[in-house]
Amino acid sequence: MRKAKLNVYRGDKNGGEFKQYEVPVEEGMVVLDAIHYIQAHDAPDLAVRWNCKAAKCGSCSAEVNGMPSLMCKTRMDRFGDDEEIKVQPLKTFPIIKDLVTDVSWNYEVNKKIKGFSPAPDEKEWVIHQEDIDRVQEFRKCIECFLCQDVCHVLRDHDRKDAFMGPRFLVRTAGLDMHPKDTANRMKYLKDEGHIGMCNITKCCTEVCPEDIHITDNAIIPLKERVVDEFYDPIGKFIKKVLGSNK
Amino acid sequence: MTNTVDTKAHTGRTSRTDNWWLSPLLVGVGFALFIAYATVRAFENNYFEIGQFLSPFYSPKLIFDWWHFSPAILILWIPAGFRATCYYYRKAYYRAYFQTPTACSVVGTSGKGYSGETKFPLILQNAHRYFFYCAAIVLFILWYDAIVAFISPQGQFAPSVLGLVMVLNCILLSGYTFGCHAGRHLCGGALNCFSQTEQQKVRFRIWHFVTKLNEHHMGWAWASLFSVGLTDLYVTMVARGLATPIFFL
């Protein structure tokens, strides 16, 4: 049976090291299986966060050979026979232990977004499929935070003080494009969420395990809505004259 | 079990082991070649028109007594601005030239000084829709040129390979221009409801079509960039006597 070599980061906020483990590769095996094998046979104290093993809970986010990935969705047979597999915790968030990071900053960002706000006098809710298709794409998000991890604004520039990140632009898009929502989140997006920090380099879309088109369907449409409100005086004037039917 | 001492979980630019550098390299070289060619041709101010054929770099041909430089300069700021502020091209050149980032999970630049598109000059990217309006007008003129290319100066029907190349160029430019993200927003994406009024239903259908184009925006962007350059190259080669339009009749 083929044996894979995994270099797994072992450590905490004070430092650590990569330890190499050999794991027998079985058909259909994923990286999370290999981590479980290591836990069972070599390192019972290896810390890893996981839950469903079906790419639906978003818990087992890590970096495999440098790419933010769900370990449960990363098959072992994609690696060459002699290829060493490097498994690291998410870079963008503080490490707790081994492969587990503290992602609580995300939940603080989430609290700042104005929630779903239907009109108070709305009596009858009839929603056509074409009105809700866009929003349903955003509801697929499993909050694995891989998009937050790979976003260079948060990852390389550490601008958590300013930028809300792609995950919360997706959530905002889902609220703002809802046909029954009435809230205006544009000022928040521009001045507090700082959507302008995003330079749409699409890494969030590339790593999304749910294949949400984060950049094209959420971030860019929101950027254009911000332009409507703050950077397009001619369009705003025309809408004022003709009346908007948003 | 062997150990590798590395006190931090992440060191160096990246842990990626694939050819992450290839895409930004190809993009950087591709853009540089096109920009160099277009700049030379724009300033050359010669060999851009022969018979019924006009280079897309010089269309519409704006000749004024007060303008003593190449007429291409008066028009090329529109397609250049449209492409420079395009959401696809922004991704491409931010990666290839600005290194923000070089590739996903690869450190290009770092540090708290990053402000993205929130400050001058990059805040001007928000003017993309204005360039879209101007580019759409230029595109209609290019379609006019492509149709005129099938009629000889004597008024006879004169189909040619060069005429077909000009039509193909217009098709690719149309796919690129009308699949634009700003256009997608303006035609219907700005709406929250697509189903209540006739106007919303029409805009939904347009938005749906534009979305199909938009899904391949990168492909349209590159194809139209090549086609506009090659169309100019063909016209200038004919004007220099190095090629013929290859008439069918």
mmCIF file of N, CA and C in Angstrom, chain A residues 9 15-21 63 65-68 83 86 88-91 128 130-131 134 150 152-153 155-159 161 176-177 179 196-203 206 216-217 220 223-225 227-228 231-234 245-246, chain B residues 1-10 15-17 87 90-91 94-95 100-101 103-112 114-118 123 126 129-130 181-182 184-185 189-197 199-200 203-204 207 214:
data_model
loop_
_atom_site.group_PDB
_atom_site.id
_atom_site.type_symbol
_atom_site.label_atom_id
_atom_site.label_comp_id
_atom_site.label_asym_id
_atom_site.label_seq_id
_atom_site.Cartn_x
_atom_site.Cartn_y
_atom_site.Cartn_z
ATOM 1 N N TYR A 9 1.711 20.927 10.791
ATOM 2 C CA TYR A 9 2.204 21.908 11.765
ATOM 3 C C TYR A 9 1.719 21.550 13.160
ATOM 4 N N GLY A 15 4.776 29.252 19.119
ATOM 5 C CA GLY A 15 5.673 28.654 18.126
ATOM 6 C C GLY A 15 5.424 27.164 17.997
ATOM 7 N N GLY A 16 6.158 26.559 17.090
ATOM 8 C CA GLY A 16 5.967 25.127 16.891
ATOM 9 C C GLY A 16 6.875 24.616 15.801
ATOM 10 N N GLU A 17 6.502 23.500 15.228
ATOM 11 C CA GLU A 17 7.339 22.896 14.190
ATOM 12 C C GLU A 17 6.483 21.997 13.307
ATOM 13 N N PHE A 18 7.026 21.693 12.129
ATOM 14 C CA PHE A 18 6.346 20.739 11.253
ATOM 15 C C PHE A 18 6.829 19.333 11.588
ATOM 16 N N LYS A 19 5.885 18.435 11.809
ATOM 17 C CA LYS A 19 6.244 17.043 12.068
ATOM 18 C C LYS A 19 5.770 16.196 10.899
ATOM 19 N N GLN A 20 6.634 15.265 10.520
ATOM 20 C CA GLN A 20 6.274 14.432 9.367
ATOM 21 C C GLN A 20 5.718 13.085 9.832
ATOM 22 N N TYR A 21 4.611 12.729 9.215
ATOM 23 C CA TYR A 21 3.948 11.459 9.532
ATOM 24 C C TYR A 21 3.744 10.696 8.230
ATOM 25 N N GLU A 63 -4.771 24.788 5.367
ATOM 26 C CA GLU A 63 -4.037 25.056 4.128
ATOM 27 C C GLU A 63 -3.241 23.819 3.752
ATOM 28 N N ASN A 65 -0.750 22.161 1.129
ATOM 29 C CA ASN A 65 0.261 22.610 0.154
ATOM 30 C C ASN A 65 0.039 24.073 -0.234
ATOM 31 N N GLY A 66 -0.243 24.844 0.766
ATOM 32 C CA GLY A 66 -0.324 26.295 0.587
ATOM 33 C C GLY A 66 -1.671 26.826 0.158
ATOM 34 N N MET A 67 -2.588 25.977 -0.270
ATOM 35 C CA MET A 67 -3.896 26.476 -0.723
ATOM 36 C C MET A 67 -4.948 26.276 0.356
ATOM 37 N N PRO A 68 -5.666 27.353 0.705
ATOM 38 C CA PRO A 68 -6.767 27.209 1.657
ATOM 39 C C PRO A 68 -7.789 26.200 1.120
ATOM 40 N N GLU A 83 5.130 12.964 -3.513
ATOM 41 C CA GLU A 83 4.899 14.354 -3.114
ATOM 42 C C GLU A 83 4.613 14.446 -1.620
ATOM 43 N N LYS A 86 1.936 19.252 2.755
ATOM 44 C CA LYS A 86 2.110 20.165 3.891
ATOM 45 C C LYS A 86 0.737 20.621 4.381
ATOM 46 N N GLN A 88 -1.158 23.058 7.054
ATOM 47 C CA GLN A 88 -0.942 24.180 7.976
ATOM 48 C C GLN A 88 -2.284 24.722 8.443
ATOM 49 N N PRO A 89 -2.284 25.421 9.568
ATOM 50 C CA PRO A 89 -3.526 26.115 9.960
ATOM 51 C C PRO A 89 -3.767 27.326 9.059
ATOM 52 N N LEU A 90 -4.953 27.907 9.114
ATOM 53 C CA LEU A 90 -5.250 29.124 8.349
ATOM 54 C C LEU A 90 -4.283 30.222 8.779
ATOM 55 N N LYS A 91 -3.780 30.969 7.820
ATOM 56 C CA LYS A 91 -2.776 31.983 8.144
ATOM 57 C C LYS A 91 -3.391 33.255 8.728
ATOM 58 N N HIS A 128 -41.277 35.424 -6.533
ATOM 59 C CA HIS A 128 -41.076 34.618 -7.736
ATOM 60 C C HIS A 128 -39.658 34.045 -7.758
ATOM 61 N N GLU A 130 -37.423 33.876 -10.041
ATOM 62 C CA GLU A 130 -36.382 34.718 -10.631
ATOM 63 C C GLU A 130 -35.932 35.831 -9.680
ATOM 64 N N ASP A 131 -36.769 36.158 -8.704
ATOM 65 C CA ASP A 131 -36.389 37.187 -7.739
ATOM 66 C C ASP A 131 -35.471 36.643 -6.651
ATOM 67 N N ARG A 134 -30.815 34.712 -7.245
ATOM 68 C CA ARG A 134 -29.530 35.331 -6.914
ATOM 69 C C ARG A 134 -29.185 35.138 -5.443
ATOM 70 N N VAL A 150 -7.959 33.563 2.460
ATOM 71 C CA VAL A 150 -7.148 33.789 1.259
ATOM 72 C C VAL A 150 -7.141 35.257 0.832
ATOM 73 N N HIS A 152 -6.192 38.731 0.379
ATOM 74 C CA HIS A 152 -4.882 39.317 0.696
ATOM 75 C C HIS A 152 -5.014 40.554 1.568
ATOM 76 N N VAL A 153 -6.177 41.203 1.558
ATOM 77 C CA VAL A 153 -6.363 42.396 2.402
ATOM 78 C C VAL A 153 -6.281 41.994 3.879
ATOM 79 N N ARG A 155 -5.140 38.787 4.828
ATOM 80 C CA ARG A 155 -4.040 37.827 5.002
ATOM 81 C C ARG A 155 -2.662 38.499 4.996
ATOM 82 N N ASP A 156 -2.397 39.300 3.972
ATOM 83 C CA ASP A 156 -1.066 39.886 3.818
ATOM 84 C C ASP A 156 -0.964 41.288 4.410
ATOM 85 N N HIS A 157 -2.107 42.003 4.391
ATOM 86 C CA HIS A 157 -2.070 43.388 4.868
ATOM 87 C C HIS A 157 -2.685 43.537 6.254
ATOM 88 N N ASP A 158 -3.252 42.472 6.746
ATOM 89 C CA ASP A 158 -3.810 42.446 8.102
ATOM 90 C C ASP A 158 -4.729 43.636 8.378
ATOM 91 N N ARG A 159 -5.628 43.930 7.400
ATOM 92 C CA ARG A 159 -6.525 45.069 7.570
ATOM 93 C C ARG A 159 -7.874 44.645 8.157
ATOM 94 N N ASP A 161 -8.870 45.616 10.793
ATOM 95 C CA ASP A 161 -9.385 46.839 11.419
ATOM 96 C C ASP A 161 -10.314 47.602 10.481
ATOM 97 N N ASP A 176 -29.147 42.552 0.744
ATOM 98 C CA ASP A 176 -29.456 43.756 -0.029
ATOM 99 C C ASP A 176 -30.233 43.457 -1.309
ATOM 100 N N MET A 177 -30.007 42.271 -1.885
ATOM 101 C CA MET A 177 -30.694 41.924 -3.138
ATOM 102 C C MET A 177 -32.011 41.208 -2.880
ATOM 103 N N PRO A 179 -35.742 40.675 -2.479
ATOM 104 C CA PRO A 179 -36.836 41.534 -2.967
ATOM 105 C C PRO A 179 -37.692 42.145 -1.864
ATOM 106 N N GLY A 196 -14.271 49.198 -0.786
ATOM 107 C CA GLY A 196 -13.241 49.692 -1.707
ATOM 108 C C GLY A 196 -11.881 49.050 -1.484
ATOM 109 N N MET A 197 -11.690 48.434 -0.318
ATOM 110 C CA MET A 197 -10.429 47.721 -0.069
ATOM 111 C C MET A 197 -10.271 46.525 -1.001
ATOM 112 N N CYS A 198 -11.412 45.966 -1.398
ATOM 113 C CA CYS A 198 -11.372 44.794 -2.269
ATOM 114 C C CYS A 198 -10.928 45.219 -3.660
ATOM 115 N N ASN A 199 -9.868 44.597 -4.166
ATOM 116 C CA ASN A 199 -9.449 44.913 -5.533
ATOM 117 C C ASN A 199 -9.760 43.746 -6.469
ATOM 118 N N ILE A 200 -10.811 43.043 -6.134
ATOM 119 C CA ILE A 200 -11.449 42.007 -6.957
ATOM 120 C C ILE A 200 -10.461 41.081 -7.670
ATOM 121 N N THR A 201 -9.488 40.584 -6.919
ATOM 122 C CA THR A 201 -8.526 39.662 -7.520
ATOM 123 C C THR A 201 -9.011 38.208 -7.474
ATOM 124 N N LYS A 202 -10.213 37.993 -6.983
ATOM 125 C CA LYS A 202 -10.948 36.737 -7.186
ATOM 126 C C LYS A 202 -10.426 35.512 -6.453
ATOM 127 N N CYS A 203 -9.490 35.676 -5.539
ATOM 128 C CA CYS A 203 -9.009 34.493 -4.815
ATOM 129 C C CYS A 203 -10.119 33.888 -3.975
ATOM 130 N N GLU A 206 -11.937 31.571 -6.060
ATOM 131 C CA GLU A 206 -11.156 30.374 -6.409
ATOM 132 C C GLU A 206 -11.163 29.325 -5.312
ATOM 133 N N ASP A 216 -17.999 37.898 -8.810
ATOM 134 C CA ASP A 216 -18.873 38.347 -9.911
ATOM 135 C C ASP A 216 -20.308 38.594 -9.462
ATOM 136 N N ASN A 217 -20.793 37.773 -8.550
ATOM 137 C CA ASN A 217 -22.213 37.864 -8.206
ATOM 138 C C ASN A 217 -22.511 38.612 -6.913
ATOM 139 N N ILE A 220 -18.832 42.512 -6.869
ATOM 140 C CA ILE A 220 -18.913 43.519 -7.937
ATOM 141 C C ILE A 220 -20.305 44.167 -7.984
ATOM 142 N N LYS A 223 -20.304 46.652 -5.285
ATOM 143 C CA LYS A 223 -19.468 47.806 -5.646
ATOM 144 C C LYS A 223 -20.239 48.739 -6.583
ATOM 145 N N GLU A 224 -20.964 48.147 -7.529
ATOM 146 C CA GLU A 224 -21.738 48.970 -8.459
ATOM 147 C C GLU A 224 -22.879 49.694 -7.738
ATOM 148 N N ARG A 225 -23.462 49.058 -6.733
ATOM 149 C CA ARG A 225 -24.509 49.742 -5.954
ATOM 150 C C ARG A 225 -23.915 50.903 -5.160
ATOM 151 N N VAL A 227 -21.342 52.587 -6.183
ATOM 152 C CA VAL A 227 -21.119 53.614 -7.219
ATOM 153 C C VAL A 227 -22.426 54.377 -7.471
ATOM 154 N N ASP A 228 -23.535 53.648 -7.583
ATOM 155 C CA ASP A 228 -24.847 54.299 -7.764
ATOM 156 C C ASP A 228 -25.058 55.404 -6.729
ATOM 157 N N TYR A 231 -20.759 57.605 -6.362
ATOM 158 C CA TYR A 231 -19.764 57.996 -7.379
ATOM 159 C C TYR A 231 -20.365 58.235 -8.764
ATOM 160 N N ASP A 232 -21.665 58.279 -8.870
ATOM 161 C CA ASP A 232 -22.279 58.456 -10.199
ATOM 162 C C ASP A 232 -23.320 59.583 -10.132
ATOM 163 N N PRO A 233 -22.833 60.832 -10.118
ATOM 164 C CA PRO A 233 -23.779 61.947 -9.976
ATOM 165 C C PRO A 233 -24.758 62.047 -11.147
ATOM 166 N N ILE A 234 -24.310 61.682 -12.353
ATOM 167 C CA ILE A 234 -25.198 61.793 -13.526
ATOM 168 C C ILE A 234 -26.324 60.763 -13.404
ATOM 169 N N ASN A 245 -37.242 52.405 -9.661
ATOM 170 C CA ASN A 245 -38.214 51.360 -9.326
ATOM 171 C C ASN A 245 -37.524 50.153 -8.717
ATOM 172 N N LYS A 246 -36.542 50.415 -7.881
ATOM 173 C CA LYS A 246 -35.765 49.364 -7.241
ATOM 174 C C LYS A 246 -36.668 48.440 -6.442
ATOM 175 N N MET B 1 8.810 9.097 11.993
ATOM 176 C CA MET B 1 8.388 10.502 12.146
ATOM 177 C C MET B 1 9.619 11.388 12.247
ATOM 178 N N THR B 2 9.734 12.373 11.352
ATOM 179 C CA THR B 2 10.848 13.318 11.429
ATOM 180 C C THR B 2 10.292 14.723 11.639
ATOM 181 N N ASN B 3 11.100 15.555 12.243
ATOM 182 C CA ASN B 3 10.639 16.906 12.554
ATOM 183 C C ASN B 3 11.421 17.949 11.767
ATOM 184 N N THR B 4 10.739 19.012 11.349
ATOM 185 C CA THR B 4 11.378 20.139 10.703
ATOM 186 C C THR B 4 11.129 21.356 11.575
ATOM 187 N N VAL B 5 12.200 21.949 12.100
ATOM 188 C CA VAL B 5 12.002 23.076 13.014
ATOM 189 C C VAL B 5 11.601 24.315 12.223
ATOM 190 N N ASP B 6 10.453 24.848 12.509
ATOM 191 C CA ASP B 6 9.947 26.052 11.864
ATOM 192 C C ASP B 6 8.996 26.663 12.878
ATOM 193 N N THR B 7 9.458 27.652 13.588
ATOM 194 C CA THR B 7 8.703 28.091 14.759
ATOM 195 C C THR B 7 7.382 28.752 14.404
ATOM 196 N N LYS B 8 7.218 29.176 13.145
ATOM 197 C CA LYS B 8 5.945 29.753 12.736
ATOM 198 C C LYS B 8 5.261 28.822 11.750
ATOM 199 N N ALA B 9 3.944 28.884 11.752
ATOM 200 C CA ALA B 9 3.197 28.015 10.837
ATOM 201 C C ALA B 9 3.349 28.465 9.398
ATOM 202 N N HIS B 10 3.593 29.766 9.202
ATOM 203 C CA HIS B 10 3.696 30.298 7.835
ATOM 204 C C HIS B 10 4.951 31.146 7.712
ATOM 205 N N SER B 15 3.434 28.479 0.534
ATOM 206 C CA SER B 15 3.723 27.040 0.624
ATOM 207 C C SER B 15 3.214 26.325 -0.611
ATOM 208 N N ARG B 16 2.706 27.077 -1.563
ATOM 209 C CA ARG B 16 2.171 26.431 -2.769
ATOM 210 C C ARG B 16 3.292 25.744 -3.544
ATOM 211 N N THR B 17 2.969 24.598 -4.109
ATOM 212 C CA THR B 17 3.974 23.822 -4.831
ATOM 213 C C THR B 17 3.666 23.751 -6.323
ATOM 214 N N TYR B 87 -13.371 45.221 -14.591
ATOM 215 C CA TYR B 87 -13.185 44.380 -13.401
ATOM 216 C C TYR B 87 -12.276 43.186 -13.691
ATOM 217 N N ARG B 90 -8.642 44.535 -14.032
ATOM 218 C CA ARG B 90 -8.121 44.965 -12.728
ATOM 219 C C ARG B 90 -7.524 43.774 -11.992
ATOM 220 N N LYS B 91 -8.274 42.678 -11.970
ATOM 221 C CA LYS B 91 -7.757 41.459 -11.338
ATOM 222 C C LYS B 91 -6.412 41.077 -11.961
ATOM 223 N N TYR B 94 -3.616 43.829 -11.315
ATOM 224 C CA TYR B 94 -3.264 43.924 -9.886
ATOM 225 C C TYR B 94 -2.365 42.750 -9.498
ATOM 226 N N ARG B 95 -2.658 41.586 -10.078
ATOM 227 C CA ARG B 95 -1.821 40.432 -9.769
ATOM 228 C C ARG B 95 -0.464 40.520 -10.467
ATOM 229 N N THR B 100 -0.683 42.565 -5.763
ATOM 230 C CA THR B 100 -1.616 42.622 -4.629
ATOM 231 C C THR B 100 -2.796 41.671 -4.853
ATOM 232 N N PRO B 101 -2.660 40.402 -4.718
ATOM 233 C CA PRO B 101 -1.435 39.634 -4.459
ATOM 234 C C PRO B 101 -0.880 39.122 -5.777
ATOM 235 N N ALA B 103 -0.458 35.910 -6.529
ATOM 236 C CA ALA B 103 -1.393 34.820 -6.814
ATOM 237 C C ALA B 103 -2.081 34.489 -5.488
ATOM 238 N N CYS B 104 -3.098 33.673 -5.544
ATOM 239 C CA CYS B 104 -3.820 33.349 -4.315
ATOM 240 C C CYS B 104 -2.878 32.652 -3.339
ATOM 241 N N SER B 105 -2.887 33.150 -2.115
ATOM 242 C CA SER B 105 -2.076 32.552 -1.062
ATOM 243 C C SER B 105 -0.574 32.697 -1.335
ATOM 244 N N VAL B 106 -0.226 33.692 -2.137
ATOM 245 C CA VAL B 106 1.182 34.010 -2.381
ATOM 246 C C VAL B 106 1.385 35.483 -2.032
ATOM 247 N N VAL B 107 2.280 35.757 -1.118
ATOM 248 C CA VAL B 107 2.483 37.138 -0.681
ATOM 249 C C VAL B 107 3.127 37.949 -1.803
ATOM 250 N N GLY B 108 2.492 39.069 -2.149
ATOM 251 C CA GLY B 108 3.109 39.998 -3.082
ATOM 252 C C GLY B 108 3.617 41.162 -2.273
ATOM 253 N N THR B 109 2.737 42.140 -2.086
ATOM 254 C CA THR B 109 3.076 43.219 -1.160
ATOM 255 C C THR B 109 2.402 42.914 0.171
ATOM 256 N N SER B 110 2.888 43.531 1.218
ATOM 257 C CA SER B 110 2.270 43.325 2.526
ATOM 258 C C SER B 110 2.398 44.606 3.334
ATOM 259 N N GLY B 111 1.741 44.638 4.485
ATOM 260 C CA GLY B 111 1.833 45.807 5.348
ATOM 261 C C GLY B 111 0.534 46.571 5.406
ATOM 262 N N LYS B 112 0.397 47.378 6.435
ATOM 263 C CA LYS B 112 -0.857 48.074 6.714
ATOM 264 C C LYS B 112 -1.121 49.240 5.773
ATOM 265 N N TYR B 114 -1.747 49.365 2.748
ATOM 266 C CA TYR B 114 -2.655 49.058 1.642
ATOM 267 C C TYR B 114 -4.014 49.750 1.834
ATOM 268 N N SER B 115 -4.482 50.421 0.796
ATOM 269 C CA SER B 115 -5.803 51.051 0.904
ATOM 270 C C SER B 115 -6.722 50.655 -0.249
ATOM 271 N N GLY B 116 -6.266 49.760 -1.111
ATOM 272 C CA GLY B 116 -7.128 49.253 -2.179
ATOM 273 C C GLY B 116 -7.618 50.343 -3.109
ATOM 274 N N GLU B 117 -8.921 50.343 -3.348
ATOM 275 C CA GLU B 117 -9.518 51.317 -4.263
ATOM 276 C C GLU B 117 -10.298 52.381 -3.480
ATOM 277 N N THR B 118 -9.822 52.677 -2.273
ATOM 278 C CA THR B 118 -10.535 53.663 -1.451
ATOM 279 C C THR B 118 -9.962 55.070 -1.605
ATOM 280 N N ILE B 123 -9.361 55.073 -6.650
ATOM 281 C CA ILE B 123 -10.790 55.303 -6.435
ATOM 282 C C ILE B 123 -11.481 55.655 -7.770
ATOM 283 N N ASN B 126 -14.003 53.577 -9.989
ATOM 284 C CA ASN B 126 -15.464 53.658 -9.890
ATOM 285 C C ASN B 126 -16.100 54.338 -11.100
ATOM 286 N N ARG B 129 -18.304 52.742 -15.393
ATOM 287 C CA ARG B 129 -19.549 52.796 -16.182
ATOM 288 C C ARG B 129 -19.524 53.951 -17.196
ATOM 289 N N TYR B 130 -18.834 55.036 -16.861
ATOM 290 C CA TYR B 130 -18.746 56.141 -17.821
ATOM 291 C C TYR B 130 -17.924 55.728 -19.044
ATOM 292 N N HIS B 181 -19.376 44.098 -16.434
ATOM 293 C CA HIS B 181 -20.032 44.032 -15.117
ATOM 294 C C HIS B 181 -20.868 45.285 -14.839
ATOM 295 N N ALA B 182 -20.349 46.443 -15.250
ATOM 296 C CA ALA B 182 -21.107 47.679 -15.007
ATOM 297 C C ALA B 182 -22.391 47.667 -15.839
ATOM 298 N N ARG B 184 -23.969 45.029 -16.816
ATOM 299 C CA ARG B 184 -24.840 44.014 -16.198
ATOM 300 C C ARG B 184 -25.619 44.626 -15.022
ATOM 301 N N HIS B 185 -24.943 45.476 -14.291
ATOM 302 C CA HIS B 185 -25.613 46.149 -13.174
ATOM 303 C C HIS B 185 -26.658 47.137 -13.682
ATOM 304 N N GLY B 189 -29.147 44.426 -12.921
ATOM 305 C CA GLY B 189 -28.580 43.977 -11.649
ATOM 306 C C GLY B 189 -28.879 44.894 -10.481
ATOM 307 N N ALA B 190 -29.160 46.151 -10.776
ATOM 308 C CA ALA B 190 -29.456 47.102 -9.700
ATOM 309 C C ALA B 190 -30.820 46.843 -9.073
ATOM 310 N N LEU B 191 -31.669 46.111 -9.774
ATOM 311 C CA LEU B 191 -33.019 45.843 -9.255
ATOM 312 C C LEU B 191 -32.979 44.760 -8.187
ATOM 313 N N ASN B 192 -33.891 44.848 -7.236
ATOM 314 C CA ASN B 192 -34.065 43.771 -6.271
ATOM 315 C C ASN B 192 -35.218 42.868 -6.661
ATOM 316 N N CYS B 193 -36.087 43.376 -7.516
ATOM 317 C CA CYS B 193 -37.263 42.619 -7.907
ATOM 318 C C CYS B 193 -37.352 42.613 -9.433
ATOM 319 N N PHE B 194 -37.497 41.412 -9.982
ATOM 320 C CA PHE B 194 -37.504 41.268 -11.438
ATOM 321 C C PHE B 194 -38.891 40.966 -11.996
ATOM 322 N N SER B 195 -39.897 40.841 -11.156
ATOM 323 C CA SER B 195 -41.124 40.177 -11.614
ATOM 324 C C SER B 195 -42.409 41.005 -11.527
ATOM 325 N N GLN B 196 -42.338 42.215 -11.011
ATOM 326 C CA GLN B 196 -43.589 42.918 -10.725
ATOM 327 C C GLN B 196 -44.136 43.740 -11.903
ATOM 328 N N THR B 197 -43.268 44.420 -12.617
ATOM 329 C CA THR B 197 -43.739 45.275 -13.709
ATOM 330 C C THR B 197 -43.176 44.772 -15.039
ATOM 331 N N GLN B 199 -41.545 46.497 -17.172
ATOM 332 C CA GLN B 199 -40.179 47.012 -17.317
ATOM 333 C C GLN B 199 -39.181 46.109 -16.583
ATOM 334 N N GLN B 200 -39.549 45.671 -15.394
ATOM 335 C CA GLN B 200 -38.665 44.774 -14.630
ATOM 336 C C GLN B 200 -38.472 43.448 -15.362
ATOM 337 N N ARG B 203 -36.112 43.995 -18.231
ATOM 338 C CA ARG B 203 -34.753 44.193 -17.726
ATOM 339 C C ARG B 203 -34.171 42.883 -17.199
ATOM 340 N N PHE B 204 -35.034 42.037 -16.629
ATOM 341 C CA PHE B 204 -34.562 40.732 -16.162
ATOM 342 C C PHE B 204 -34.035 39.898 -17.331
ATOM 343 N N TRP B 207 -30.763 41.320 -18.392
ATOM 344 C CA TRP B 207 -29.761 40.987 -17.361
ATOM 345 C C TRP B 207 -29.345 39.523 -17.467
ATOM 346 N N ASN B 214 -21.301 37.663 -19.424
ATOM 347 C CA ASN B 214 -20.405 38.052 -18.336
ATOM 348 C C ASN B 214 -19.663 36.861 -17.734
#
